[in-house]
mmCIF file of C-alpha atoms in Angstrom:
data_model
loop_
_atom_site.group_PDB
_atom_site.id
_atom_site.type_symbol
_atom_site.label_atom_id
_atom_site.label_comp_id
_atom_site.label_asym_id
_atom_site.label_seq_id
_atom_site.Cartn_x
_atom_site.Cartn_y
_atom_site.Cartn_z
ATOM 1 C CA THR B 1 93.473 104.769 100.963
ATOM 2 C CA VAL B 2 95.203 106.040 97.856
ATOM 3 C CA GLY B 3 98.846 106.023 96.929
ATOM 4 C CA ALA B 4 101.458 106.379 94.251
ATOM 5 C CA VAL B 5 104.999 105.240 93.615
ATOM 6 C CA ALA B 6 107.259 106.376 90.827
ATOM 7 C CA VAL B 7 110.717 106.177 89.373
ATOM 8 C CA ASP B 8 111.888 109.090 87.254
ATOM 9 C CA GLU B 9 114.301 109.303 84.359
ATOM 10 C CA ALA B 10 117.186 109.883 86.730
ATOM 11 C CA GLY B 11 116.425 106.628 88.530
ATOM 12 C CA HIS B 12 115.130 108.243 91.698
ATOM 13 C CA VAL B 13 112.084 106.782 93.438
ATOM 14 C CA ALA B 14 109.367 108.301 95.620
ATOM 15 C CA ALA B 15 106.206 107.174 97.396
ATOM 16 C CA ALA B 16 103.101 108.913 98.699
ATOM 17 C CA THR B 17 100.040 107.616 100.529
ATOM 18 C CA SER B 18 96.867 109.359 101.721
ATOM 19 C CA THR B 19 93.786 108.090 103.511
ATOM 20 C CA GLY B 20 90.635 108.857 105.393
ATOM 21 C CA GLY B 21 91.232 105.749 107.491
ATOM 22 C CA LEU B 22 88.535 103.354 108.636
ATOM 23 C CA THR B 23 84.823 104.027 108.812
ATOM 24 C CA ALA B 24 83.745 104.677 112.411
ATOM 25 C CA LYS B 25 87.276 104.678 113.763
ATOM 26 C CA ARG B 26 87.612 105.727 117.405
ATOM 27 C CA TRP B 27 90.173 106.490 120.075
ATOM 28 C CA GLY B 28 92.404 108.463 117.722
ATOM 29 C CA ARG B 29 93.215 105.324 115.764
ATOM 30 C CA ILE B 30 95.970 105.798 113.186
ATOM 31 C CA GLY B 31 96.740 103.214 110.514
ATOM 32 C CA ASP B 32 99.852 102.471 108.550
ATOM 33 C CA SER B 33 99.572 105.188 105.897
ATOM 34 C CA PRO B 34 101.360 108.000 107.763
ATOM 35 C CA LEU B 35 103.847 105.665 109.435
ATOM 36 C CA ILE B 36 107.069 105.747 107.466
ATOM 37 C CA GLY B 37 108.206 102.161 107.001
ATOM 38 C CA ALA B 38 104.772 100.628 107.494
ATOM 39 C CA GLY B 39 102.566 101.994 104.724
ATOM 40 C CA THR B 40 104.994 104.239 102.900
ATOM 41 C CA TYR B 41 108.709 103.992 102.146
ATOM 42 C CA ALA B 42 111.181 105.079 99.472
ATOM 43 C CA ASP B 43 114.883 104.394 99.178
ATOM 44 C CA ASP B 44 116.892 104.766 95.979
ATOM 45 C CA ARG B 45 118.962 101.743 97.013
ATOM 46 C CA ALA B 46 115.894 99.502 96.791
ATOM 47 C CA ALA B 47 112.362 100.628 95.974
ATOM 48 C CA ALA B 48 109.388 102.817 96.732
ATOM 49 C CA ILE B 49 106.208 101.298 98.149
ATOM 50 C CA SER B 50 102.709 102.428 99.111
ATOM 51 C CA CYS B 51 100.240 100.138 100.907
ATOM 52 C CA THR B 52 96.461 99.840 101.272
ATOM 53 C CA GLY B 53 94.441 97.528 103.473
ATOM 54 C CA SER B 54 94.129 96.550 107.114
ATOM 55 C CA GLY B 55 96.650 98.990 108.476
ATOM 56 C CA GLU B 56 97.327 97.314 111.792
ATOM 57 C CA HIS B 57 98.793 94.316 109.971
ATOM 58 C CA PHE B 58 101.009 96.475 107.779
ATOM 59 C CA ILE B 59 102.273 98.198 110.923
ATOM 60 C CA ARG B 60 103.100 94.882 112.602
ATOM 61 C CA LEU B 61 105.050 93.700 109.553
ATOM 62 C CA GLY B 62 106.695 97.041 108.926
ATOM 63 C CA LEU B 63 105.812 96.036 105.433
ATOM 64 C CA ALA B 64 107.049 98.940 103.333
ATOM 65 C CA HIS B 65 110.478 99.022 104.937
ATOM 66 C CA GLU B 66 110.635 95.224 105.017
ATOM 67 C CA LEU B 67 110.159 95.069 101.262
ATOM 68 C CA CYS B 68 112.892 97.597 100.634
ATOM 69 C CA ALA B 69 115.236 95.935 103.119
ATOM 70 C CA ARG B 70 114.844 92.504 101.536
ATOM 71 C CA LEU B 71 115.562 93.896 98.097
ATOM 72 C CA ARG B 72 118.610 95.724 99.371
ATOM 73 C CA LEU B 73 120.069 93.094 101.660
ATOM 74 C CA CYS B 74 119.019 89.827 100.042
ATOM 75 C CA GLY B 75 119.254 90.840 96.417
ATOM 76 C CA ASP B 76 116.009 89.089 95.585
ATOM 77 C CA GLU B 77 113.805 90.046 92.658
ATOM 78 C CA LEU B 78 110.834 92.281 93.423
ATOM 79 C CA SER B 79 108.496 89.546 92.201
ATOM 80 C CA ILE B 80 109.861 87.129 94.828
ATOM 81 C CA VAL B 81 109.814 89.610 97.691
ATOM 82 C CA GLU B 82 106.284 90.808 96.972
ATOM 83 C CA GLN B 83 104.935 87.265 96.930
ATOM 84 C CA ASP B 84 106.710 86.467 100.197
ATOM 85 C CA LEU B 85 105.273 89.541 101.851
ATOM 86 C CA ILE B 86 101.727 89.163 100.602
ATOM 87 C CA ALA B 87 101.815 85.594 101.924
ATOM 88 C CA GLU B 88 103.185 86.814 105.236
ATOM 89 C CA LEU B 89 100.465 89.448 105.406
ATOM 90 C CA GLY B 90 97.836 86.767 104.870
ATOM 91 C CA ARG B 91 99.334 84.499 107.533
ATOM 92 C CA ILE B 92 98.801 87.104 110.235
ATOM 93 C CA GLY B 93 95.279 87.833 109.018
ATOM 94 C CA GLY B 94 96.021 90.977 107.063
ATOM 95 C CA LYS B 95 94.134 92.051 103.975
ATOM 96 C CA GLY B 96 95.075 94.497 101.291
ATOM 97 C CA GLY B 97 97.936 95.073 98.964
ATOM 98 C CA PHE B 98 100.706 97.332 97.828
ATOM 99 C CA ILE B 99 102.415 98.834 94.816
ATOM 100 C CA ALA B 100 106.178 99.012 94.455
ATOM 101 C CA VAL B 101 108.701 100.253 91.942
ATOM 102 C CA THR B 102 112.482 99.843 91.920
ATOM 103 C CA PRO B 103 115.099 102.338 90.712
ATOM 104 C CA GLU B 104 115.681 99.944 87.798
ATOM 105 C CA GLY B 105 112.069 100.393 86.715
ATOM 106 C CA ASP B 106 110.642 97.063 87.842
ATOM 107 C CA ALA B 107 107.086 97.874 88.937
ATOM 108 C CA ARG B 108 104.602 95.482 90.471
ATOM 109 C CA TRP B 109 101.443 95.313 92.544
ATOM 110 C CA ALA B 110 100.295 92.576 94.890
ATOM 111 C CA PHE B 111 97.081 92.085 96.848
ATOM 112 C CA ASN B 112 95.127 89.357 98.610
ATOM 113 C CA THR B 113 91.697 90.977 98.286
ATOM 114 C CA PRO B 114 89.147 90.355 95.509
ATOM 115 C CA GLY B 115 90.443 93.439 93.781
ATOM 116 C CA MET B 116 92.401 96.618 94.128
ATOM 117 C CA TYR B 117 91.810 99.824 92.207
ATOM 118 C CA ARG B 118 95.123 100.300 90.472
ATOM 119 C CA GLY B 119 96.878 101.739 87.469
ATOM 120 C CA ARG B 120 100.281 102.122 85.918
ATOM 121 C CA VAL B 121 101.966 103.914 83.078
ATOM 122 C CA SER B 122 105.555 104.204 81.935
ATOM 123 C CA HIS B 123 107.681 105.720 79.200
ATOM 124 C CA ASP B 124 107.122 102.664 77.019
ATOM 125 C CA LEU B 125 103.735 101.466 78.267
ATOM 126 C CA GLU B 126 100.316 103.025 77.778
ATOM 127 C CA ALA B 127 98.200 103.638 80.857
ATOM 128 C CA GLN B 128 96.628 100.496 82.312
ATOM 129 C CA ILE B 129 93.691 100.586 84.739
ATOM 130 C CA ALA B 130 92.334 97.580 86.615
ATOM 131 C CA ILE B 131 90.072 96.843 89.548
ATOM 132 C CA PHE B 132 89.706 93.063 89.773
ATOM 133 C CA MET Z 1 116.599 105.210 81.754
ATOM 134 C CA GLY Z 2 112.807 105.465 81.515
ATOM 135 C CA TRP Z 3 110.140 106.358 84.026
ATOM 136 C CA THR Z 4 107.228 104.499 85.631
ATOM 137 C CA LEU Z 5 104.261 105.528 87.761
ATOM 138 C CA MET Z 6 101.920 103.202 89.668
ATOM 139 C CA ILE Z 7 98.887 104.146 91.733
ATOM 140 C CA HIS Z 8 96.230 102.526 93.906
ATOM 141 C CA GLY Z 9 92.962 103.846 95.214
ATOM 142 C CA GLY Z 10 90.602 102.427 97.808
ATOM 143 C CA ALA Z 11 87.025 103.178 96.844
ATOM 144 C CA GLY Z 12 84.812 100.812 98.827
ATOM 145 C CA SER Z 13 83.233 97.639 97.489
ATOM 146 C CA MET Z 14 85.485 95.490 95.337
ATOM 147 C CA ARG Z 15 83.327 92.415 94.763
ATOM 148 C CA ARG Z 16 83.123 91.529 91.114
ATOM 149 C CA GLY Z 17 79.475 91.632 90.120
ATOM 150 C CA GLN Z 18 78.509 93.834 93.084
ATOM 151 C CA LEU Z 19 80.226 96.989 91.915
ATOM 152 C CA ALA Z 20 77.726 99.321 90.291
ATOM 153 C CA GLU Z 21 78.524 100.372 86.750
ATOM 154 C CA ALA Z 22 78.633 104.017 87.753
ATOM 155 C CA ASP Z 23 81.053 103.303 90.596
ATOM 156 C CA ASP Z 24 83.225 101.227 88.315
ATOM 157 C CA ALA Z 25 83.331 104.048 85.790
ATOM 158 C CA ALA Z 26 84.007 106.680 88.446
ATOM 159 C CA GLY Z 27 86.868 104.661 89.850
ATOM 160 C CA ARG Z 28 88.459 104.103 86.474
ATOM 161 C CA ALA Z 29 88.067 107.761 85.507
ATOM 162 C CA GLY Z 30 89.705 108.860 88.740
ATOM 163 C CA LEU Z 31 92.605 106.493 88.295
ATOM 164 C CA SER Z 32 93.107 107.650 84.711
ATOM 165 C CA ALA Z 33 93.167 111.293 85.740
ATOM 166 C CA ALA Z 34 95.650 110.596 88.521
ATOM 167 C CA LEU Z 35 97.928 108.628 86.211
ATOM 168 C CA GLU Z 36 97.895 111.419 83.671
ATOM 169 C CA ALA Z 37 98.675 114.055 86.286
ATOM 170 C CA GLY Z 38 101.762 112.175 87.418
ATOM 171 C CA ALA Z 39 102.782 110.998 83.963
ATOM 172 C CA ALA Z 40 102.736 114.543 82.602
ATOM 173 C CA ILE Z 41 105.435 115.461 85.097
ATOM 174 C CA LEU Z 42 107.586 112.398 84.456
ATOM 175 C CA ARG Z 43 107.223 112.721 80.689
ATOM 176 C CA ASP Z 44 108.708 116.224 80.919
ATOM 177 C CA GLY Z 45 111.667 114.996 82.912
ATOM 178 C CA GLY Z 46 110.191 115.924 86.290
ATOM 179 C CA SER Z 47 110.936 114.185 89.563
ATOM 180 C CA ALA Z 48 109.314 111.085 90.991
ATOM 181 C CA LEU Z 49 108.552 113.104 94.110
ATOM 182 C CA ASP Z 50 106.548 115.701 92.186
ATOM 183 C CA ALA Z 51 104.784 112.966 90.243
ATOM 184 C CA VAL Z 52 103.554 110.987 93.245
ATOM 185 C CA GLU Z 53 102.316 114.144 94.951
ATOM 186 C CA ALA Z 54 100.450 115.236 91.813
ATOM 187 C CA ALA Z 55 98.827 111.837 91.334
ATOM 188 C CA VAL Z 56 97.722 111.592 94.950
ATOM 189 C CA LYS Z 57 96.302 115.117 94.921
ATOM 190 C CA VAL Z 58 93.992 114.130 92.067
ATOM 191 C CA LEU Z 59 92.791 111.108 94.016
ATOM 192 C CA GLU Z 60 92.327 113.230 97.147
ATOM 193 C CA ASP Z 61 90.023 115.562 95.216
ATOM 194 C CA ASP Z 62 88.015 112.691 93.751
ATOM 195 C CA PRO Z 63 85.051 111.711 95.968
ATOM 196 C CA ALA Z 64 85.202 108.157 94.636
ATOM 197 C CA PHE Z 65 88.220 107.445 96.825
ATOM 198 C CA ASN Z 66 88.754 107.275 100.561
ATOM 199 C CA ALA Z 67 91.199 110.144 100.930
ATOM 200 C CA GLY Z 68 90.730 113.894 101.078
ATOM 201 C CA ARG Z 69 87.272 114.591 99.619
ATOM 202 C CA GLY Z 70 85.357 111.348 99.983
ATOM 203 C CA SER Z 71 87.117 110.262 103.184
ATOM 204 C CA VAL Z 72 85.206 108.045 105.566
ATOM 205 C CA PHE Z 73 83.730 109.345 108.826
ATOM 206 C CA THR Z 74 85.030 108.643 112.307
ATOM 207 C CA TRP Z 75 82.682 107.327 114.996
ATOM 208 C CA ASP Z 76 82.106 110.923 116.058
ATOM 209 C CA GLY Z 77 81.090 111.973 112.564
ATOM 210 C CA ARG Z 78 84.284 113.817 111.728
ATOM 211 C CA ILE Z 79 86.711 113.392 108.898
ATOM 212 C CA GLU Z 80 90.358 112.933 109.826
ATOM 213 C CA CYS Z 81 92.970 112.404 107.138
ATOM 214 C CA ASP Z 82 96.435 110.850 107.225
ATOM 215 C CA ALA Z 83 99.154 111.104 104.601
ATOM 216 C CA ALA Z 84 102.840 110.498 104.031
ATOM 217 C CA ILE Z 85 105.431 111.156 101.379
ATOM 218 C CA MET Z 86 109.019 109.964 101.044
ATOM 219 C CA ASP Z 87 111.865 110.872 98.724
ATOM 220 C CA GLY Z 88 114.079 107.945 97.770
ATOM 221 C CA ARG Z 89 117.023 110.191 96.938
ATOM 222 C CA ASP Z 90 117.810 110.956 100.563
ATOM 223 C CA ARG Z 91 115.109 109.136 102.561
ATOM 224 C CA ASN Z 92 113.664 112.467 103.542
ATOM 225 C CA ALA Z 93 110.093 111.961 104.692
ATOM 226 C CA GLY Z 94 107.046 113.775 106.001
ATOM 227 C CA ALA Z 95 103.715 112.637 107.352
ATOM 228 C CA VAL Z 96 100.552 113.880 109.021
ATOM 229 C CA ALA Z 97 97.882 112.077 110.993
ATOM 230 C CA GLY Z 98 94.389 113.065 112.034
ATOM 231 C CA VAL Z 99 94.327 116.327 110.101
ATOM 232 C CA THR Z 100 90.950 117.905 109.511
ATOM 233 C CA ALA Z 101 91.234 121.043 107.426
ATOM 234 C CA THR Z 102 93.863 120.737 104.697
ATOM 235 C CA ARG Z 103 92.498 120.174 101.216
ATOM 236 C CA HIS Z 104 95.478 118.074 100.154
ATOM 237 C CA PRO Z 105 96.916 116.160 103.100
ATOM 238 C CA VAL Z 106 99.726 114.771 100.925
ATOM 239 C CA SER Z 107 100.939 118.315 100.279
ATOM 240 C CA LEU Z 108 100.882 118.983 104.008
ATOM 241 C CA ALA Z 109 103.017 115.861 104.490
ATOM 242 C CA ARG Z 110 105.439 117.238 101.906
ATOM 243 C CA GLU Z 111 105.515 120.571 103.728
ATOM 244 C CA VAL Z 112 106.406 118.750 106.942
ATOM 245 C CA MET Z 113 109.187 116.993 105.050
ATOM 246 C CA ALA Z 114 110.531 120.081 103.341
ATOM 247 C CA ASN Z 115 110.012 122.802 105.912
ATOM 248 C CA SER Z 116 110.080 121.356 109.395
ATOM 249 C CA ALA Z 117 112.555 119.531 111.564
ATOM 250 C CA HIS Z 118 110.079 116.704 112.039
ATOM 251 C CA VAL Z 119 108.742 113.659 110.228
ATOM 252 C CA LEU Z 120 105.237 113.133 111.648
ATOM 253 C CA LEU Z 121 102.824 115.769 112.950
ATOM 254 C CA SER Z 122 99.365 114.980 114.237
ATOM 255 C CA ALA Z 123 95.887 116.351 114.933
ATOM 256 C CA ALA Z 124 95.448 119.957 116.071
ATOM 257 C CA GLY Z 125 99.149 120.665 115.902
ATOM 258 C CA ALA Z 126 99.332 119.505 112.308
ATOM 259 C CA ASP Z 127 96.257 121.593 111.451
ATOM 260 C CA ALA Z 128 97.942 124.642 112.966
ATOM 261 C CA PHE Z 129 101.178 123.922 111.076
ATOM 262 C CA SER Z 130 99.140 123.716 107.877
ATOM 263 C CA LYS Z 131 97.615 127.154 108.425
ATOM 264 C CA GLU Z 132 100.893 128.728 109.442
ATOM 265 C CA HIS Z 133 102.573 127.398 106.307
ATOM 266 C CA GLY Z 134 99.831 128.597 103.979
ATOM 267 C CA LEU Z 135 98.475 125.256 102.799
ATOM 268 C CA GLU Z 136 95.064 125.434 101.125
ATOM 269 C CA GLN Z 137 92.372 124.939 103.775
ATOM 270 C CA ALA Z 138 89.001 123.222 103.379
ATOM 271 C CA ASP Z 139 86.164 122.817 105.844
ATOM 272 C CA GLN Z 140 84.639 119.491 106.808
ATOM 273 C CA ALA Z 141 81.791 119.973 104.330
ATOM 274 C CA TRP Z 142 84.291 119.800 101.482
ATOM 275 C CA PHE Z 143 85.463 116.342 102.509
ATOM 276 C CA ALA Z 144 82.035 114.888 103.354
ATOM 277 C CA ILE Z 145 79.944 112.951 100.843
ATOM 278 C CA PRO Z 146 76.554 111.309 101.495
ATOM 279 C CA GLU Z 147 77.691 107.752 100.727
ATOM 280 C CA ARG Z 148 80.357 107.851 103.430
ATOM 281 C CA ARG Z 149 77.778 109.155 105.908
ATOM 282 C CA ARG Z 150 75.509 106.256 104.966
ATOM 283 C CA GLN Z 151 78.379 103.840 105.578
ATOM 284 C CA LEU Z 152 78.931 105.343 109.022
ATOM 285 C CA ASP Z 153 75.242 105.002 109.854
ATOM 286 C CA GLU Z 154 75.356 101.373 108.724
ATOM 287 C CA MET Z 155 78.426 100.701 110.830
ATOM 288 C CA LYS Z 156 76.911 102.288 113.926
ATOM 289 C CA ALA Z 157 73.772 100.239 113.457
ATOM 290 C CA ARG Z 158 75.878 97.091 114.013
ATOM 291 C CA PRO Z 159 78.501 98.180 116.531
ATOM 292 C CA GLU Z 160 80.118 94.734 116.585
ATOM 293 C CA GLY Z 161 81.593 95.718 113.230
ATOM 294 C CA ALA Z 162 83.965 98.201 114.773
ATOM 295 C CA PHE Z 163 86.552 97.331 112.143
ATOM 296 C CA ASP Z 164 85.216 97.849 108.642
ATOM 297 C CA SER Z 165 87.107 95.082 106.886
ATOM 298 C CA GLY Z 166 83.846 93.443 105.927
ATOM 299 C CA MET Z 167 82.674 96.573 104.218
ATOM 300 C CA LYS Z 168 85.928 97.486 102.567
ATOM 301 C CA TYR Z 169 87.400 94.173 101.652
ATOM 302 C CA GLY Z 170 84.422 91.908 101.146
#
């Protein structure tokens, strides 16, 4: 699965996610990526988020919308919400991670796997690439 | 107000020490190219929506990643892609599932968002929508790479591993 989140100079956010799914998937299985609110969500009142990992768990948590809702309704920092959600994902047996950015420009990634191919760049930060 | 772009890309093995140098380099090169594609738009004052689509399209074309070209195989030996896009300005959204013939599934998701009354289209219907709306088409050979076929063969050789979390997540 691949994905991107961004905030532009006007303070608008967007998210996109794309995937080939799981190797050897059957029965018309669909994961979280195309499900708005599970693997992908964007709302200028909160954040944009794209997820990667064991999709069934992201669907059960409604993770992308949950993150945005907690930011919007609870007023918590992104760093707090992301740690809560990655812990919650782990508690139900889910693996993977997500990237999120707020309209204020706070941008973070979180994952509970050995690594996640990831990168970020901003108006005042050179491109950073990491795997582990 | 500044701009920020973040990306992720699933590419298979992620065990430190088990990732081949060439795979490591391919992954990093792909991520760099995707970042630059999106950053170029944001740097020029473009929209977040255009930037995320541009970044994802680069990753979809890169066989190192499991999306578009380089997607994994289904049990039946086909490639079926899913994608979604969402605009934070108005919570407009589009998505596709199980599409087989659009080169950039994320652009098809955007077309669903921008030029249909729906949010999520699937399978044959989504393929037909793609053709009708003039999205760039690609045949299954475009998406297929030998390593993903090998992974399918490995998975089918041990059918108890119907869920590939062991392979993907270590």
